[in-house]
mmCIF file of C-alpha atoms in Angstrom:
data_model
loop_
_atom_site.group_PDB
_atom_site.id
_atom_site.type_symbol
_atom_site.label_atom_id
_atom_site.label_comp_id
_atom_site.label_asym_id
_atom_site.label_seq_id
_atom_site.Cartn_x
_atom_site.Cartn_y
_atom_site.Cartn_z
ATOM 1 C CA UNK G 1 124.374 -31.848 60.238
ATOM 2 C CA UNK G 2 125.057 -32.755 63.874
ATOM 3 C CA UNK G 3 127.871 -35.087 64.860
ATOM 4 C CA UNK G 4 127.072 -37.290 67.861
ATOM 5 C CA UNK G 5 128.592 -40.048 69.965
ATOM 6 C CA UNK G 6 126.646 -42.815 71.658
ATOM 7 C CA UNK G 7 128.224 -43.724 75.016
ATOM 8 C CA UNK G 8 127.294 -45.808 78.035
ATOM 9 C CA UNK G 9 128.278 -46.219 81.645
ATOM 10 C CA UNK G 10 127.086 -49.587 82.971
ATOM 11 C CA UNK G 11 124.409 -49.641 80.274
ATOM 12 C CA UNK G 12 123.096 -46.185 81.236
ATOM 13 C CA UNK G 13 123.335 -44.853 77.677
ATOM 14 C CA UNK G 14 123.152 -41.316 76.323
ATOM 15 C CA UNK G 15 123.737 -39.529 73.059
ATOM 16 C CA UNK G 16 126.550 -36.977 73.459
ATOM 17 C CA UNK G 17 126.959 -33.879 71.312
ATOM 18 C CA UNK G 18 129.894 -31.478 71.328
ATOM 19 C CA UNK G 19 128.072 -28.145 71.658
ATOM 20 C CA UNK G 20 131.317 -26.161 71.845
ATOM 21 C CA UNK G 21 131.297 -25.924 68.046
ATOM 22 C CA UNK G 22 127.777 -27.010 67.033
ATOM 23 C CA UNK G 23 124.548 -25.089 67.524
ATOM 24 C CA UNK G 24 121.435 -26.885 68.821
ATOM 25 C CA UNK G 25 118.104 -25.217 68.002
ATOM 26 C CA UNK G 26 115.432 -27.025 70.032
ATOM 27 C CA UNK G 27 117.118 -29.303 72.561
ATOM 28 C CA UNK G 28 113.904 -30.604 74.131
ATOM 29 C CA UNK G 29 112.411 -31.722 70.803
ATOM 30 C CA UNK G 30 115.730 -33.149 69.625
ATOM 31 C CA UNK G 31 116.044 -35.196 72.818
ATOM 32 C CA UNK G 32 112.589 -36.750 72.384
ATOM 33 C CA UNK G 33 113.414 -37.757 68.815
ATOM 34 C CA UNK G 34 116.878 -39.239 69.303
ATOM 35 C CA UNK G 35 116.053 -40.999 72.599
ATOM 36 C CA UNK G 36 113.256 -43.046 71.038
ATOM 37 C CA UNK G 37 114.483 -46.634 70.772
ATOM 38 C CA UNK G 38 112.193 -47.452 67.858
ATOM 39 C CA UNK G 39 112.319 -44.314 65.723
ATOM 40 C CA UNK G 40 115.494 -42.589 66.892
ATOM 41 C CA UNK G 41 119.026 -43.484 67.948
ATOM 42 C CA UNK G 42 117.778 -44.871 71.259
ATOM 43 C CA UNK G 43 119.085 -43.699 74.613
ATOM 44 C CA UNK G 44 118.297 -42.699 78.195
ATOM 45 C CA UNK G 45 118.557 -39.089 77.048
ATOM 46 C CA UNK G 46 120.830 -36.456 75.539
ATOM 47 C CA UNK G 47 123.917 -34.813 77.021
ATOM 48 C CA UNK G 48 125.439 -31.648 75.582
ATOM 49 C CA UNK G 49 129.073 -30.768 76.257
ATOM 50 C CA UNK G 50 129.590 -27.005 76.108
ATOM 51 C CA UNK G 51 132.021 -24.261 77.065
ATOM 52 C CA UNK G 52 132.006 -23.006 80.658
ATOM 53 C CA UNK G 53 133.080 -19.782 82.324
ATOM 54 C CA UNK G 54 133.641 -21.472 85.691
ATOM 55 C CA UNK G 55 134.970 -24.949 84.833
ATOM 56 C CA UNK G 56 136.762 -26.804 82.033
ATOM 57 C CA UNK G 57 133.443 -27.803 80.427
ATOM 58 C CA UNK G 58 129.702 -27.596 80.999
ATOM 59 C CA UNK G 59 127.379 -30.622 80.942
ATOM 60 C CA UNK G 60 123.688 -30.221 80.100
ATOM 61 C CA UNK G 61 121.559 -33.330 80.550
ATOM 62 C CA UNK G 62 118.080 -33.999 79.129
ATOM 63 C CA UNK G 63 115.679 -36.863 79.831
ATOM 64 C CA UNK G 64 113.810 -38.740 77.064
ATOM 65 C CA UNK G 65 110.685 -36.671 77.802
ATOM 66 C CA UNK G 66 112.628 -33.498 76.946
ATOM 67 C CA UNK G 67 112.975 -32.241 80.515
ATOM 68 C CA UNK G 68 116.350 -31.054 81.797
ATOM 69 C CA UNK G 69 117.917 -32.808 84.785
ATOM 70 C CA UNK G 70 120.542 -31.633 87.232
ATOM 71 C CA UNK G 71 123.107 -34.435 87.076
ATOM 72 C CA UNK G 72 123.867 -37.981 86.011
ATOM 73 C CA UNK G 73 126.723 -39.914 87.578
ATOM 74 C CA UNK G 74 127.129 -42.371 84.719
ATOM 75 C CA UNK G 75 126.695 -39.556 82.220
ATOM 76 C CA UNK G 76 129.385 -37.328 83.695
ATOM 77 C CA UNK G 77 131.924 -40.172 83.580
ATOM 78 C CA UNK G 78 131.270 -40.436 79.855
ATOM 79 C CA UNK G 79 131.686 -36.665 79.538
ATOM 80 C CA UNK G 80 135.166 -37.063 81.022
ATOM 81 C CA UNK G 81 136.024 -39.784 78.514
ATOM 82 C CA UNK G 82 134.541 -37.757 75.641
ATOM 83 C CA UNK G 83 136.591 -34.605 76.239
ATOM 84 C CA UNK G 84 139.844 -36.536 76.740
ATOM 85 C CA UNK G 85 139.500 -39.097 73.959
ATOM 86 C CA UNK G 86 138.490 -36.428 71.436
ATOM 87 C CA UNK G 87 141.390 -34.166 72.352
ATOM 88 C CA UNK G 88 139.282 -31.361 73.814
ATOM 89 C CA UNK G 89 141.643 -31.513 76.799
ATOM 90 C CA UNK G 90 144.883 -33.275 77.700
ATOM 91 C CA UNK G 91 144.264 -32.984 81.449
ATOM 92 C CA UNK G 92 143.554 -36.064 83.548
ATOM 93 C CA UNK G 93 141.904 -33.966 86.244
ATOM 94 C CA UNK G 94 138.910 -32.159 84.775
ATOM 95 C CA UNK G 95 136.162 -29.948 86.190
ATOM 96 C CA UNK G 96 132.625 -30.095 84.803
ATOM 97 C CA UNK G 97 129.916 -27.505 85.426
ATOM 98 C CA UNK G 98 126.447 -28.980 86.036
ATOM 99 C CA UNK G 99 123.153 -27.739 87.427
ATOM 100 C CA UNK G 100 124.182 -29.561 90.610
ATOM 101 C CA UNK G 101 127.430 -27.590 90.853
ATOM 102 C CA UNK G 102 130.989 -28.109 89.632
ATOM 103 C CA UNK G 103 132.175 -31.732 89.722
ATOM 104 C CA UNK G 104 135.814 -32.858 89.731
ATOM 105 C CA UNK G 105 136.829 -35.879 87.658
ATOM 106 C CA UNK G 106 140.001 -37.943 87.778
ATOM 107 C CA UNK G 107 140.578 -39.821 84.527
ATOM 108 C CA UNK G 108 142.356 -43.164 84.623
ATOM 109 C CA UNK G 109 144.121 -43.520 81.247
ATOM 110 C CA UNK G 110 144.980 -46.778 79.483
ATOM 111 C CA UNK G 111 146.527 -46.947 76.006
ATOM 112 C CA UNK G 112 145.834 -43.252 75.439
ATOM 113 C CA UNK G 113 142.124 -43.482 76.281
ATOM 114 C CA UNK G 114 140.132 -42.762 79.433
ATOM 115 C CA UNK G 115 139.019 -46.149 80.774
ATOM 116 C CA UNK G 116 137.624 -45.570 84.258
ATOM 117 C CA UNK G 117 136.751 -42.284 85.913
ATOM 118 C CA UNK G 118 136.527 -41.274 89.550
ATOM 119 C CA UNK G 119 134.041 -38.479 90.168
ATOM 120 C CA UNK G 120 133.944 -36.280 93.248
ATOM 121 C CA UNK G 121 130.159 -36.078 93.554
ATOM 122 C CA UNK G 122 130.308 -33.575 96.424
ATOM 123 C CA UNK G 123 128.483 -33.679 99.737
ATOM 124 C CA UNK G 124 125.142 -35.454 100.009
ATOM 125 C CA UNK G 125 122.230 -33.147 100.791
ATOM 126 C CA UNK G 126 120.167 -34.403 103.732
ATOM 127 C CA UNK G 127 118.010 -31.376 104.598
ATOM 128 C CA UNK G 128 114.398 -32.089 103.626
ATOM 129 C CA UNK G 129 113.681 -28.697 102.050
ATOM 130 C CA UNK G 130 116.820 -28.893 99.904
ATOM 131 C CA UNK G 131 116.267 -32.434 98.584
ATOM 132 C CA UNK G 132 113.311 -31.528 98.358
ATOM 133 C CA UNK G 133 110.866 -33.700 100.305
ATOM 134 C CA UNK G 134 108.038 -32.781 102.640
ATOM 135 C CA UNK G 135 109.240 -34.008 106.043
ATOM 136 C CA UNK G 136 110.219 -32.790 109.505
ATOM 137 C CA UNK G 137 112.944 -35.434 109.854
ATOM 138 C CA UNK G 138 116.661 -34.662 109.630
ATOM 139 C CA UNK G 139 117.923 -36.803 108.035
ATOM 140 C CA UNK G 140 114.812 -38.230 106.364
ATOM 141 C CA UNK G 141 115.140 -41.954 107.128
ATOM 142 C CA UNK G 142 111.584 -43.172 107.591
ATOM 143 C CA UNK G 143 109.377 -41.427 105.062
ATOM 144 C CA UNK G 144 106.182 -43.474 104.836
ATOM 145 C CA UNK G 145 104.948 -43.907 101.263
ATOM 146 C CA UNK G 146 101.699 -45.609 100.255
ATOM 147 C CA UNK G 147 101.900 -46.787 96.647
ATOM 148 C CA UNK G 148 99.043 -48.852 95.197
ATOM 149 C CA UNK G 149 98.793 -51.896 97.511
ATOM 150 C CA UNK G 150 102.051 -51.543 99.457
ATOM 151 C CA UNK G 151 103.582 -49.332 102.113
ATOM 152 C CA UNK G 152 107.240 -48.359 101.886
ATOM 153 C CA UNK G 153 109.723 -46.497 104.067
ATOM 154 C CA UNK G 154 112.266 -44.347 102.241
ATOM 155 C CA UNK G 155 115.531 -42.653 103.136
ATOM 156 C CA UNK G 156 115.771 -39.431 101.145
ATOM 157 C CA UNK G 157 119.016 -37.962 99.793
ATOM 158 C CA UNK G 158 120.001 -35.477 97.130
ATOM 159 C CA UNK G 159 123.207 -35.817 95.128
ATOM 160 C CA UNK G 160 122.259 -32.747 93.113
ATOM 161 C CA UNK G 161 118.990 -34.472 92.215
ATOM 162 C CA UNK G 162 116.403 -36.072 94.545
ATOM 163 C CA UNK G 163 116.456 -39.755 95.504
ATOM 164 C CA UNK G 164 114.234 -41.978 97.619
ATOM 165 C CA UNK G 165 116.072 -45.149 98.711
ATOM 166 C CA UNK G 166 113.900 -48.102 99.712
ATOM 167 C CA UNK G 167 115.029 -51.441 101.177
ATOM 168 C CA UNK G 168 113.386 -54.543 99.694
ATOM 169 C CA UNK G 169 113.781 -58.245 100.446
ATOM 170 C CA UNK G 170 114.147 -59.476 96.852
ATOM 171 C CA UNK G 171 115.418 -56.823 94.474
ATOM 172 C CA UNK G 172 115.687 -59.205 91.500
ATOM 173 C CA UNK G 173 111.976 -60.020 91.463
ATOM 174 C CA UNK G 174 110.676 -56.643 92.668
ATOM 175 C CA UNK G 175 108.214 -54.914 90.307
ATOM 176 C CA UNK G 176 110.163 -51.683 89.738
ATOM 177 C CA UNK G 177 107.911 -50.491 86.928
ATOM 178 C CA UNK G 178 104.699 -50.882 88.928
ATOM 179 C CA UNK G 179 105.853 -49.080 92.073
ATOM 180 C CA UNK G 180 108.581 -46.815 90.705
ATOM 181 C CA UNK G 181 106.245 -44.762 88.550
ATOM 182 C CA UNK G 182 103.911 -44.226 91.519
ATOM 183 C CA UNK G 183 106.619 -43.264 94.012
ATOM 184 C CA UNK G 184 108.298 -40.891 91.527
ATOM 185 C CA UNK G 185 105.265 -38.592 91.614
ATOM 186 C CA UNK G 186 104.294 -39.153 95.270
ATOM 187 C CA UNK G 187 102.824 -36.039 96.877
ATOM 188 C CA UNK G 188 105.740 -35.630 99.321
ATOM 189 C CA UNK G 189 108.174 -34.953 96.449
ATOM 190 C CA UNK G 190 107.607 -31.418 95.058
ATOM 191 C CA UNK G 191 110.013 -31.994 92.135
ATOM 192 C CA UNK G 192 109.248 -35.716 91.800
ATOM 193 C CA UNK G 193 112.077 -38.132 92.668
ATOM 194 C CA UNK G 194 114.341 -40.912 91.477
ATOM 195 C CA UNK G 195 113.654 -44.171 93.296
ATOM 196 C CA UNK G 196 116.226 -46.809 94.311
ATOM 197 C CA UNK G 197 115.168 -50.269 95.439
ATOM 198 C CA UNK G 198 118.081 -51.916 97.240
ATOM 199 C CA UNK G 199 119.017 -55.172 98.968
ATOM 200 C CA UNK G 200 121.957 -55.149 101.388
ATOM 201 C CA UNK G 201 124.046 -58.280 100.766
ATOM 202 C CA UNK G 202 126.682 -57.375 103.350
ATOM 203 C CA UNK G 203 128.308 -54.213 104.692
ATOM 204 C CA UNK G 204 130.433 -53.799 101.571
ATOM 205 C CA UNK G 205 127.975 -54.888 98.892
ATOM 206 C CA UNK G 206 124.456 -53.878 97.911
ATOM 207 C CA UNK G 207 122.265 -54.741 94.950
ATOM 208 C CA UNK G 208 120.227 -51.933 93.415
ATOM 209 C CA UNK G 209 117.592 -51.314 90.772
ATOM 210 C CA UNK G 210 116.508 -47.824 89.876
ATOM 211 C CA UNK G 211 113.492 -45.954 88.542
ATOM 212 C CA UNK G 212 114.784 -42.683 87.107
ATOM 213 C CA UNK G 213 112.602 -39.591 87.178
ATOM 214 C CA UNK G 214 111.360 -38.761 83.677
ATOM 215 C CA UNK G 215 112.891 -41.924 82.213
ATOM 216 C CA UNK G 216 111.747 -45.158 83.876
ATOM 217 C CA UNK G 217 113.879 -48.123 84.916
ATOM 218 C CA UNK G 218 117.451 -47.960 83.647
ATOM 219 C CA UNK G 219 120.396 -50.326 83.880
ATOM 220 C CA UNK G 220 122.334 -47.991 86.177
ATOM 221 C CA UNK G 221 122.264 -44.619 87.937
ATOM 222 C CA UNK G 222 125.424 -43.083 89.396
ATOM 223 C CA UNK G 223 123.748 -40.525 91.652
ATOM 224 C CA UNK G 224 121.356 -43.283 92.740
ATOM 225 C CA UNK G 225 124.249 -45.567 93.678
ATOM 226 C CA UNK G 226 125.808 -42.740 95.704
ATOM 227 C CA UNK G 227 122.495 -42.013 97.424
ATOM 228 C CA UNK G 228 122.022 -45.701 98.215
ATOM 229 C CA UNK G 229 125.376 -45.948 99.987
ATOM 230 C CA UNK G 230 124.647 -42.740 101.915
ATOM 231 C CA UNK G 231 121.251 -44.166 102.913
ATOM 232 C CA UNK G 232 122.860 -47.451 103.925
ATOM 233 C CA UNK G 233 125.390 -45.657 106.131
ATOM 234 C CA UNK G 234 122.687 -43.485 107.714
ATOM 235 C CA UNK G 235 120.793 -46.661 108.613
ATOM 236 C CA UNK G 236 124.008 -48.390 109.815
ATOM 237 C CA UNK G 237 123.647 -51.161 107.242
ATOM 238 C CA UNK G 238 126.705 -50.622 105.017
ATOM 239 C CA UNK G 239 130.266 -49.314 105.321
ATOM 240 C CA UNK G 240 131.366 -45.980 103.874
ATOM 241 C CA UNK G 241 133.284 -47.717 101.079
ATOM 242 C CA UNK G 242 131.172 -50.315 99.299
ATOM 243 C CA UNK G 243 130.327 -51.648 95.871
ATOM 244 C CA UNK G 244 126.944 -51.250 94.270
ATOM 245 C CA UNK G 245 125.780 -54.011 91.945
ATOM 246 C CA UNK G 246 123.398 -52.713 89.280
ATOM 247 C CA UNK G 247 121.766 -54.375 86.293
ATOM 248 C CA UNK G 248 124.477 -52.889 84.058
ATOM 249 C CA UNK G 249 127.517 -53.634 86.222
ATOM 250 C CA UNK G 250 129.238 -52.378 89.361
ATOM 251 C CA UNK G 251 130.278 -49.032 90.838
ATOM 252 C CA UNK G 252 132.592 -48.447 93.770
ATOM 253 C CA UNK G 253 131.216 -45.735 96.064
ATOM 254 C CA UNK G 254 133.053 -44.109 98.961
ATOM 255 C CA UNK G 255 131.565 -41.547 101.376
ATOM 256 C CA UNK G 256 134.713 -40.114 102.933
ATOM 257 C CA UNK G 257 134.684 -38.845 106.495
ATOM 258 C CA UNK G 258 137.504 -36.351 105.990
ATOM 259 C CA UNK G 259 135.637 -34.083 103.549
ATOM 260 C CA UNK G 260 132.082 -35.536 103.648
ATOM 261 C CA UNK G 261 132.222 -35.965 99.857
ATOM 262 C CA UNK G 262 130.984 -38.999 97.955
ATOM 263 C CA UNK G 263 133.357 -40.487 95.351
ATOM 264 C CA UNK G 264 132.184 -42.741 92.534
ATOM 265 C CA UNK G 265 134.482 -44.897 90.379
ATOM 266 C CA UNK G 266 133.322 -46.765 87.304
ATOM 267 C CA UNK G 267 133.767 -47.319 83.567
ATOM 268 C CA UNK G 268 132.805 -45.212 80.550
ATOM 269 C CA UNK G 269 132.464 -46.739 77.081
ATOM 270 C CA UNK G 270 132.086 -45.313 73.576
ATOM 271 C CA UNK G 271 129.521 -47.369 71.625
ATOM 272 C CA UNK G 272 129.476 -45.688 68.202
ATOM 273 C CA UNK G 273 129.557 -42.337 66.431
ATOM 274 C CA UNK G 274 127.342 -40.893 63.735
ATOM 275 C CA UNK G 275 125.802 -37.873 62.072
ATOM 276 C CA UNK G 276 122.290 -36.460 62.193
ATOM 277 C CA UNK G 277 120.964 -34.536 59.212
ATOM 278 C CA UNK G 278 118.302 -31.842 59.488
ATOM 279 C CA UNK G 279 115.731 -33.871 57.553
ATOM 280 C CA UNK G 280 116.149 -36.680 60.086
ATOM 281 C CA UNK G 281 115.344 -34.532 63.108
ATOM 282 C CA UNK G 282 112.515 -32.299 61.884
#
């Protein structure tokens, strides 16, 4: 029997399992089963919370197709809420080990529960070979992409995982599914990429929709929101502290000059808890 918690950050929902005291046999297969919205629990993937030798906890994130991903901004906020609300820690400043490095979280507590979380997402990566993207630009601000019947220009950023940020005139009516799946696997992205389609409303407000690598369109993406603000600043279209309006809600993103780190503040919500039995996941 596996105990799990369904959580969401701006509608970006994952199944969370405390792996500090539960053993997971085949994580990839388990992720495919529980992520299915018809036959499983239904989620944007699975996140395991485990012990760490270098931080307070370790976060391991898996996409619905079973592949492991480096980081998830909305997911890590929920990890912070999970460990505090369940009494795994009493600290309001927590460090989480991820494949994208150690992230620092500040938990904002209300009535004994973590309500909103500010995450130090670290420095944005702008070097093409580290994102990675095939380009001689530094930073990569005008990557030409031909997808089906359109030509796009992307600004490329990594926040521990690769992102291609594209400006569009009407983000509400844009066909994210049609073009997102093509751009994700574009030949210039050796590890594929997440794709953000954004509309700048003013210097302190952008609207964003996202196609997540290995998942498809989701209601929100924390690393994507961070990348979009970085891209907006690089193109002198937004301020360093701005809000990002996503389908699932809003995030406040700040790219601070003093340390070059990107900080993300947003909510984390527990949806429900349950138990999985072996016969259900075979």
